[in-house]
């Protein structure tokens, strides 16, 4: 069947499209962009809406295998489709972790029937223990697109060096959860005068900054690429800026919750404000927004971390870290940053599609172009939504944004020419 | 007032109301017949997840003097976390139609967590390193008895500030009432940013206690050596013990307090512990009165 997306504003920065145009889709591919008339097409009137290359969330946790009660690949990818994402990179901290070729194959096979593309990220070290490298080449053959011990850093700098060297031959990215665990002292919140009042053990900014500077220096020494996950601190970002200037091959992502929330929310002791990295100071948050605006930050990723209601309905220090993000990210970023002109729609496309595709080396993504697979996200800038955790497609509802009223939402998600979610 | 969770969010007027109510109850406790029918028919649960004979018995006596029925429930967090969740434990107790829950728990925010789902009034009897509001109130009542006021004084809190809920509650209380608070202790247990709390930070104890009206000594937990916070007990003693010499630097009528139980010869020299300037046993008496006041105000009884 042929589909015609009519009259939307098409924003595809990679091939310099930013104009009102029709898009003709056939056999899962973009056939034409421009003024198109089509008699027997299924037609969508997209006037007043934005048409983006399909959005990619390069940081999600689906809990399969192990905690399918919190999220499995099917439910997670439904949440992704509903939230406007055509592809996600799934972190390997499942139980057991995705640390060998067979387990990568397991994810790939599960992902085959999923609504969106679910790309497995393989563990960097066996068991995520930070000691021995995984079979990264064989895992790549099975479909691993990147490597990370996310949730944990690689504490031993020599292991990191060896792994980054080994990856040079594969030309695949290393995704770094940059944290010095000793300095983090199993803390729960940022460490500042504000959180000192709460009596919760601190996880200070210096634990992130020390790890970032170490990772950057090792990457520079090896000549490797490194992508820094969920940057949360001003100092961390400054280190990235310096490294970029020196020509280190580094990219970084930031989460919607670190862009929109700060440590003051923790005074409610609500575990839906407990994540790692923790919510930082207002000053850190402002620095992240500045980095978003000025281009220093390459990607927005949700760090979608589902946990069951029961797991989160406990004392703050006993609750697991993390919040869900797939079904709130687009509306949050659109309302708070695009609508308020902090960033342009073009930059939105870069942060959520173009750059994630580039960093992860995903061919066929990040661009709306003739002959390309039709991965497309349509956003209605006027649609008003109220975040309602009870209506999530995700199995979990641990969001800090419940009840937020937002303007702007993904109204159609198309994967290879197939509409996988639609809510005009 | 529905719950008492922290001093930080209790307005000054409320603190004053609790203290004046407590003064009335002091009288009652000094009578031969120490019982009033204020809370007859009410059920108070002491839910303690940390061993604390003192605070628990203080709440128990307070509730009994008000004629409430009291149930004590003690458990360790490790055993509870293996089995029933805190929420389920509390819901089960509440099913027996309790009116008020006094909770002591090692997790900061635990008392507030209870208020998100339970019907009973909640008193925070210490939540991790967060707050211990009735301790601050009894400290205030003690100071009031000895000094006649709570404003314009120099109050010094000494020791392991980082891990102390007493320090936080006292600090907010005395600051709210118009006194200035000085914190003292080794920087590992008192990071410099605590001066934003609002308080002054003075690492030299001699200088800290200089001209002080009130000095509150905190109990040192012996495991701090293992955590790398302190090199040795004797070095801590040398730098942060309140000795007779340091006592003499305070105002001549300055008083010494301690939330107990004291480590004799560590926080306090025996000379200071046994000196008339030490009002530690007074604090214990005030504790009962303050808890009677809070219980009666929360349960709507008349004083
Ligand atoms: Zn992470």
XYZ file of C-alpha atoms in Angstrom, chain A residues 116-301:
186
model
C 10.082 -0.638 16.680
C 13.735 -1.439 16.143
C 15.359 -2.643 19.342
C 19.132 -2.665 18.959
C 21.039 -4.576 21.596
C 23.988 -2.963 23.302
C 26.389 -5.655 24.463
C 28.113 -5.673 27.815
C 31.687 -4.401 27.690
C 32.938 -6.836 30.311
C 31.781 -10.308 31.280
C 29.050 -10.164 33.872
C 29.520 -6.379 33.838
C 32.150 -7.032 36.477
C 34.732 -4.744 34.908
C 37.394 -7.433 34.709
C 37.419 -9.392 31.431
C 36.343 -8.173 28.001
C 33.338 -9.773 26.354
C 33.475 -11.356 22.896
C 32.671 -8.059 21.294
C 33.378 -9.110 17.716
C 31.148 -12.168 17.905
C 28.466 -10.173 19.689
C 28.650 -7.569 16.919
C 28.099 -10.317 14.363
C 24.930 -11.278 16.206
C 23.727 -7.702 16.118
C 25.218 -5.757 19.042
C 25.602 -2.182 17.855
C 27.623 -0.782 20.751
C 29.131 -1.811 24.083
C 28.581 -0.609 27.601
C 28.475 -1.763 31.206
C 25.820 0.897 31.832
C 24.575 1.067 35.371
C 28.150 0.483 36.331
C 31.339 2.146 35.187
C 34.426 0.182 34.170
C 36.336 0.927 37.332
C 39.716 -0.475 36.337
C 41.342 2.008 33.946
C 43.494 -0.664 32.330
C 40.438 -2.743 31.446
C 38.906 0.349 29.894
C 42.055 1.008 27.892
C 42.214 -2.561 26.576
C 38.544 -2.572 25.671
C 38.737 0.722 23.835
C 41.778 -0.537 21.941
C 39.984 -3.742 21.047
C 36.992 -1.773 19.747
C 39.203 0.158 17.317
C 39.170 -2.878 15.043
C 35.388 -3.086 15.104
C 34.715 0.624 14.811
C 31.794 0.379 17.210
C 31.050 2.882 19.944
C 31.680 2.514 23.649
C 28.932 4.024 25.774
C 30.260 5.155 29.114
C 28.344 5.401 32.358
C 30.927 7.719 33.869
C 30.997 7.466 37.610
C 33.630 6.870 40.259
C 31.932 4.363 42.518
C 34.191 5.056 45.471
C 33.410 8.753 45.386
C 29.736 7.901 44.907
C 29.847 6.058 48.284
C 26.532 4.334 47.518
C 24.876 7.712 47.840
C 21.312 8.507 46.873
C 21.213 12.181 45.978
C 23.412 15.009 44.837
C 25.654 16.280 47.631
C 24.966 19.940 48.327
C 23.745 22.162 51.166
C 20.209 21.500 49.966
C 20.414 17.730 50.160
C 22.465 17.901 53.376
C 19.222 18.885 55.071
C 17.580 15.669 54.004
C 20.087 13.385 55.682
C 20.482 11.276 52.532
C 23.962 10.084 51.626
C 25.428 12.083 48.761
C 26.619 11.087 45.302
C 28.545 14.265 44.538
C 29.250 15.870 41.156
C 32.896 15.111 41.576
C 32.232 11.392 41.184
C 30.905 12.022 37.673
C 33.519 14.598 36.746
C 36.472 12.474 37.873
C 35.199 9.545 35.822
C 34.536 11.684 32.753
C 38.000 13.177 32.814
C 39.529 9.721 33.200
C 37.474 8.276 30.342
C 38.306 11.208 28.091
C 42.023 10.963 28.774
C 42.076 7.244 28.124
C 40.039 7.663 24.933
C 42.419 10.372 23.818
C 45.441 8.218 24.553
C 43.991 5.234 22.699
C 42.515 7.313 19.899
C 39.148 5.738 20.518
C 35.615 7.025 20.312
C 33.688 7.387 23.524
C 30.090 8.357 24.090
C 29.229 9.661 27.552
C 25.824 8.629 28.802
C 23.441 10.745 30.865
C 25.716 13.661 31.654
C 24.320 15.486 34.649
C 26.870 17.994 35.895
C 28.211 21.350 34.837
C 31.797 20.261 35.470
C 31.271 17.105 33.459
C 30.029 19.137 30.549
C 32.948 21.534 30.774
C 35.308 18.583 30.533
C 33.503 17.423 27.400
C 33.796 20.894 25.882
C 37.540 20.963 26.522
C 38.001 17.487 25.098
C 36.006 18.321 21.976
C 38.233 21.327 21.452
C 41.297 19.144 21.745
C 39.840 16.878 19.083
C 38.989 13.911 21.272
C 36.323 11.777 19.599
C 33.653 12.244 22.225
C 29.896 12.649 22.141
C 27.421 12.933 24.972
C 23.776 12.585 25.839
C 21.530 14.132 28.432
C 18.176 12.934 29.772
C 14.926 14.903 29.853
C 14.768 14.567 33.648
C 18.187 16.120 34.148
C 17.181 18.932 31.806
C 13.916 19.627 33.600
C 14.271 18.649 37.256
C 16.752 19.455 39.973
C 17.587 18.208 43.450
C 14.942 20.375 45.110
C 12.337 17.819 43.993
C 13.970 15.218 46.230
C 12.700 16.932 49.380
C 9.429 15.063 48.818
C 11.374 11.814 49.404
C 9.363 10.409 46.490
C 11.351 7.548 44.913
C 10.177 8.711 41.490
C 12.820 11.399 41.868
C 15.531 8.870 42.596
C 17.772 8.136 39.647
C 21.424 7.645 38.851
C 22.986 10.063 38.149
C 20.910 11.879 40.749
C 19.058 15.104 40.080
C 21.645 17.844 40.389
C 21.657 21.459 41.482
C 19.707 24.174 39.657
C 23.053 25.468 38.427
C 23.925 22.120 36.875
C 20.546 21.962 35.225
C 21.020 25.399 33.716
C 24.408 24.367 32.355
C 22.814 21.348 30.681
C 20.158 23.518 29.065
C 22.877 25.848 27.855
C 24.778 22.911 26.408
C 21.614 21.797 24.700
C 21.093 25.209 23.176
C 24.665 25.838 22.159
C 25.253 22.456 20.583
C 27.670 20.932 23.047
C 25.220 18.147 23.844
C 24.838 15.684 20.999
C 21.792 13.698 21.971
C 18.790 13.466 24.230
C 18.218 9.959 25.567
